């Protein structure tokens, strides 16, 4: 059973920073990529950032230059460093793990609220 557990969300003022963490556990092999998605009220879930098994990264245009995705394979953890936060970054952030197949797993989500 694959489990993803996010942490690090919270309330921050505009211009501030947060770091999200996602620890994955279970029998895991053939991981294609891990990523962070977000969903704001009334909007569709969107990709924020992803990192492939080769270490390649991609970002939504809206977060380029402000967010950084990274991973620590020894800790089974992927991070999302979020700087220069804006009110429009307010959303529930979800961790995603994609395996070859493809099979996709999701965390329970962590709320990020940016006050202006």
PDB file of C-alpha atoms in Angstrom:
ATOM      1  CA  UNK A   1       0.000   0.000   0.000  1.00  0.00           C
ATOM      2  CA  UNK A   2       1.534   3.278  -1.114  1.00  0.00           C
ATOM      3  CA  UNK A   3       0.958   6.210   1.197  1.00  0.00           C
ATOM      4  CA  UNK A   4       1.823   9.849   0.681  1.00  0.00           C
ATOM      5  CA  UNK A   5       1.835  12.197   3.651  1.00  0.00           C
ATOM      6  CA  UNK A   6       2.169  15.946   3.123  1.00  0.00           C
ATOM      7  CA  UNK A   7       3.169  18.524   5.679  1.00  0.00           C
ATOM      8  CA  UNK A   8       4.312  22.112   5.859  1.00  0.00           C
ATOM      9  CA  UNK A   9       1.216  24.003   4.852  1.00  0.00           C
ATOM     10  CA  UNK A  10      -0.129  26.927   6.822  1.00  0.00           C
ATOM     11  CA  UNK A  11      -0.910  30.617   6.861  1.00  0.00           C
ATOM     12  CA  UNK A  12       1.687  33.061   5.596  1.00  0.00           C
ATOM     13  CA  UNK A  13       1.713  36.694   4.555  1.00  0.00           C
ATOM     14  CA  UNK A  14       2.208  37.667   0.958  1.00  0.00           C
ATOM     15  CA  UNK A  15       5.884  37.709   0.118  1.00  0.00           C
ATOM     16  CA  UNK A  16       6.644  35.004   2.635  1.00  0.00           C
ATOM     17  CA  UNK A  17       7.876  31.447   2.208  1.00  0.00           C
ATOM     18  CA  UNK A  18       6.795  27.931   3.028  1.00  0.00           C
ATOM     19  CA  UNK A  19       8.304  24.519   2.399  1.00  0.00           C
ATOM     20  CA  UNK A  20       6.044  21.575   1.779  1.00  0.00           C
ATOM     21  CA  UNK A  21       7.212  18.019   2.336  1.00  0.00           C
ATOM     22  CA  UNK A  22       5.789  14.750   1.074  1.00  0.00           C
ATOM     23  CA  UNK A  23       6.970  11.437   2.441  1.00  0.00           C
ATOM     24  CA  UNK A  24       6.033   8.305   0.546  1.00  0.00           C
ATOM     25  CA  UNK A  25       5.982   4.817   1.994  1.00  0.00           C
ATOM     26  CA  UNK A  26       5.059   1.339   0.883  1.00  0.00           C
ATOM     27  CA  UNK A  27       6.465  -0.939  -1.780  1.00  0.00           C
ATOM     28  CA  UNK A  28       7.581   1.551  -4.365  1.00  0.00           C
ATOM     29  CA  UNK A  29       9.470   0.892  -7.558  1.00  0.00           C
ATOM     30  CA  UNK A  30       9.328   2.096 -11.136  1.00  0.00           C
ATOM     31  CA  UNK A  31       8.536   5.651 -10.079  1.00  0.00           C
ATOM     32  CA  UNK A  32       8.107   7.852 -13.129  1.00  0.00           C
ATOM     33  CA  UNK A  33       7.768  11.171 -11.403  1.00  0.00           C
ATOM     34  CA  UNK A  34       6.605  12.955  -8.304  1.00  0.00           C
ATOM     35  CA  UNK A  35       4.849  16.247  -8.272  1.00  0.00           C
ATOM     36  CA  UNK A  36       2.820  18.848  -6.495  1.00  0.00           C
ATOM     37  CA  UNK A  37      -0.631  19.897  -7.608  1.00  0.00           C
ATOM     38  CA  UNK A  38      -2.954  22.467  -6.141  1.00  0.00           C
ATOM     39  CA  UNK A  39      -6.641  23.148  -6.137  1.00  0.00           C
ATOM     40  CA  UNK A  40      -8.181  26.465  -5.221  1.00  0.00           C
ATOM     41  CA  UNK A  41     -11.891  26.803  -4.386  1.00  0.00           C
ATOM     42  CA  UNK A  42     -14.000  26.637  -7.531  1.00  0.00           C
ATOM     43  CA  UNK A  43     -11.034  25.769  -9.727  1.00  0.00           C
ATOM     44  CA  UNK A  44      -9.644  22.613 -11.244  1.00  0.00           C
ATOM     45  CA  UNK A  45      -6.636  20.857  -9.811  1.00  0.00           C
ATOM     46  CA  UNK A  46      -3.500  22.028 -11.595  1.00  0.00           C
ATOM     47  CA  UNK A  47       0.093  20.928 -11.794  1.00  0.00           C
ATOM     48  CA  UNK A  48       2.457  23.157  -9.848  1.00  0.00           C
ATOM     49  CA  UNK A  49       5.763  21.335 -10.220  1.00  0.00           C
ATOM     50  CA  UNK A  50       7.084  17.877 -10.990  1.00  0.00           C
ATOM     51  CA  UNK A  51      10.383  16.041 -10.877  1.00  0.00           C
ATOM     52  CA  UNK A  52      11.093  12.920 -12.913  1.00  0.00           C
ATOM     53  CA  UNK A  53      13.148   9.917 -11.917  1.00  0.00           C
ATOM     54  CA  UNK A  54      15.974  11.414 -13.988  1.00  0.00           C
ATOM     55  CA  UNK A  55      15.812  14.609 -11.994  1.00  0.00           C
ATOM     56  CA  UNK A  56      14.226  16.718 -14.703  1.00  0.00           C
ATOM     57  CA  UNK A  57      11.832  19.336 -13.412  1.00  0.00           C
ATOM     58  CA  UNK A  58       8.937  21.299 -14.804  1.00  0.00           C
ATOM     59  CA  UNK A  59       6.890  24.122 -13.373  1.00  0.00           C
ATOM     60  CA  UNK A  60       3.664  25.921 -14.011  1.00  0.00           C
ATOM     61  CA  UNK A  61       4.344  29.310 -15.588  1.00  0.00           C
ATOM     62  CA  UNK A  62       2.723  31.018 -12.619  1.00  0.00           C
ATOM     63  CA  UNK A  63       5.322  29.690 -10.166  1.00  0.00           C
ATOM     64  CA  UNK A  64       8.502  29.714 -12.238  1.00  0.00           C
ATOM     65  CA  UNK A  65      11.274  31.541 -10.449  1.00  0.00           C
ATOM     66  CA  UNK A  66       9.438  31.384  -7.120  1.00  0.00           C
ATOM     67  CA  UNK A  67       8.955  27.668  -6.392  1.00  0.00           C
ATOM     68  CA  UNK A  68      11.532  24.894  -6.381  1.00  0.00           C
ATOM     69  CA  UNK A  69      10.849  21.168  -6.326  1.00  0.00           C
ATOM     70  CA  UNK A  70      13.482  18.796  -5.003  1.00  0.00           C
ATOM     71  CA  UNK A  71      13.762  15.308  -3.587  1.00  0.00           C
ATOM     72  CA  UNK A  72      15.751  13.285  -1.107  1.00  0.00           C
ATOM     73  CA  UNK A  73      15.669   9.668  -2.247  1.00  0.00           C
ATOM     74  CA  UNK A  74      17.247   8.424   0.962  1.00  0.00           C
ATOM     75  CA  UNK A  75      14.319   9.898   2.895  1.00  0.00           C
ATOM     76  CA  UNK A  76      11.645   9.043   0.312  1.00  0.00           C
ATOM     77  CA  UNK A  77      10.707  12.697   0.409  1.00  0.00           C
ATOM     78  CA  UNK A  78       9.910  15.341  -2.147  1.00  0.00           C
ATOM     79  CA  UNK A  79       9.865  19.023  -1.245  1.00  0.00           C
ATOM     80  CA  UNK A  80       8.323  22.162  -2.620  1.00  0.00           C
ATOM     81  CA  UNK A  81      10.061  25.356  -1.569  1.00  0.00           C
ATOM     82  CA  UNK A  82       7.695  28.251  -2.129  1.00  0.00           C
ATOM     83  CA  UNK A  83       9.057  31.796  -2.022  1.00  0.00           C
ATOM     84  CA  UNK A  84       7.523  35.184  -2.746  1.00  0.00           C
ATOM     85  CA  UNK A  85       4.090  33.769  -2.097  1.00  0.00           C
ATOM     86  CA  UNK A  86       1.068  35.560  -3.507  1.00  0.00           C
ATOM     87  CA  UNK A  87      -2.572  35.484  -2.527  1.00  0.00           C
ATOM     88  CA  UNK A  88      -3.310  33.568  -5.723  1.00  0.00           C
ATOM     89  CA  UNK A  89      -1.131  30.717  -4.441  1.00  0.00           C
ATOM     90  CA  UNK A  90      -3.777  30.000  -1.826  1.00  0.00           C
ATOM     91  CA  UNK A  91      -5.010  26.440  -2.379  1.00  0.00           C
ATOM     92  CA  UNK A  92      -4.899  22.905  -1.106  1.00  0.00           C
ATOM     93  CA  UNK A  93      -1.625  21.390  -2.254  1.00  0.00           C
ATOM     94  CA  UNK A  94      -1.505  17.696  -3.100  1.00  0.00           C
ATOM     95  CA  UNK A  95       1.473  15.435  -3.513  1.00  0.00           C
ATOM     96  CA  UNK A  96       1.377  13.002  -6.420  1.00  0.00           C
ATOM     97  CA  UNK A  97       3.444   9.933  -7.225  1.00  0.00           C
ATOM     98  CA  UNK A  98       3.261   8.382 -10.665  1.00  0.00           C
ATOM     99  CA  UNK A  99       4.541   4.900 -11.375  1.00  0.00           C
ATOM    100  CA  UNK A 100       5.155   3.157 -14.662  1.00  0.00           C
ATOM    101  CA  UNK A 101       1.804   1.801 -15.860  1.00  0.00           C
ATOM    102  CA  UNK A 102       0.817   4.470 -15.242  1.00  0.00           C
ATOM    103  CA  UNK A 103      -0.532   4.323 -11.728  1.00  0.00           C
ATOM    104  CA  UNK A 104      -1.050   7.501  -9.769  1.00  0.00           C
ATOM    105  CA  UNK A 105      -1.170   8.010  -6.015  1.00  0.00           C
ATOM    106  CA  UNK A 106      -2.270  11.084  -4.082  1.00  0.00           C
ATOM    107  CA  UNK A 107      -1.730  12.491  -0.640  1.00  0.00           C
ATOM    108  CA  UNK A 108      -4.497  13.907   1.499  1.00  0.00           C
ATOM    109  CA  UNK A 109      -3.551  17.515   0.783  1.00  0.00           C
ATOM    110  CA  UNK A 110      -2.239  20.380   2.861  1.00  0.00           C
ATOM    111  CA  UNK A 111      -3.764  23.849   2.984  1.00  0.00           C
ATOM    112  CA  UNK A 112      -1.685  26.862   2.033  1.00  0.00           C
ATOM    113  CA  UNK A 113      -3.234  30.242   2.730  1.00  0.00           C
ATOM    114  CA  UNK A 114      -1.492  33.463   1.712  1.00  0.00           C
ATOM    115  CA  UNK A 115      -2.866  36.639   3.227  1.00  0.00           C
ATOM    116  CA  UNK A 116      -2.486  39.892   1.357  1.00  0.00           C
TER     117      UNK A 116
END
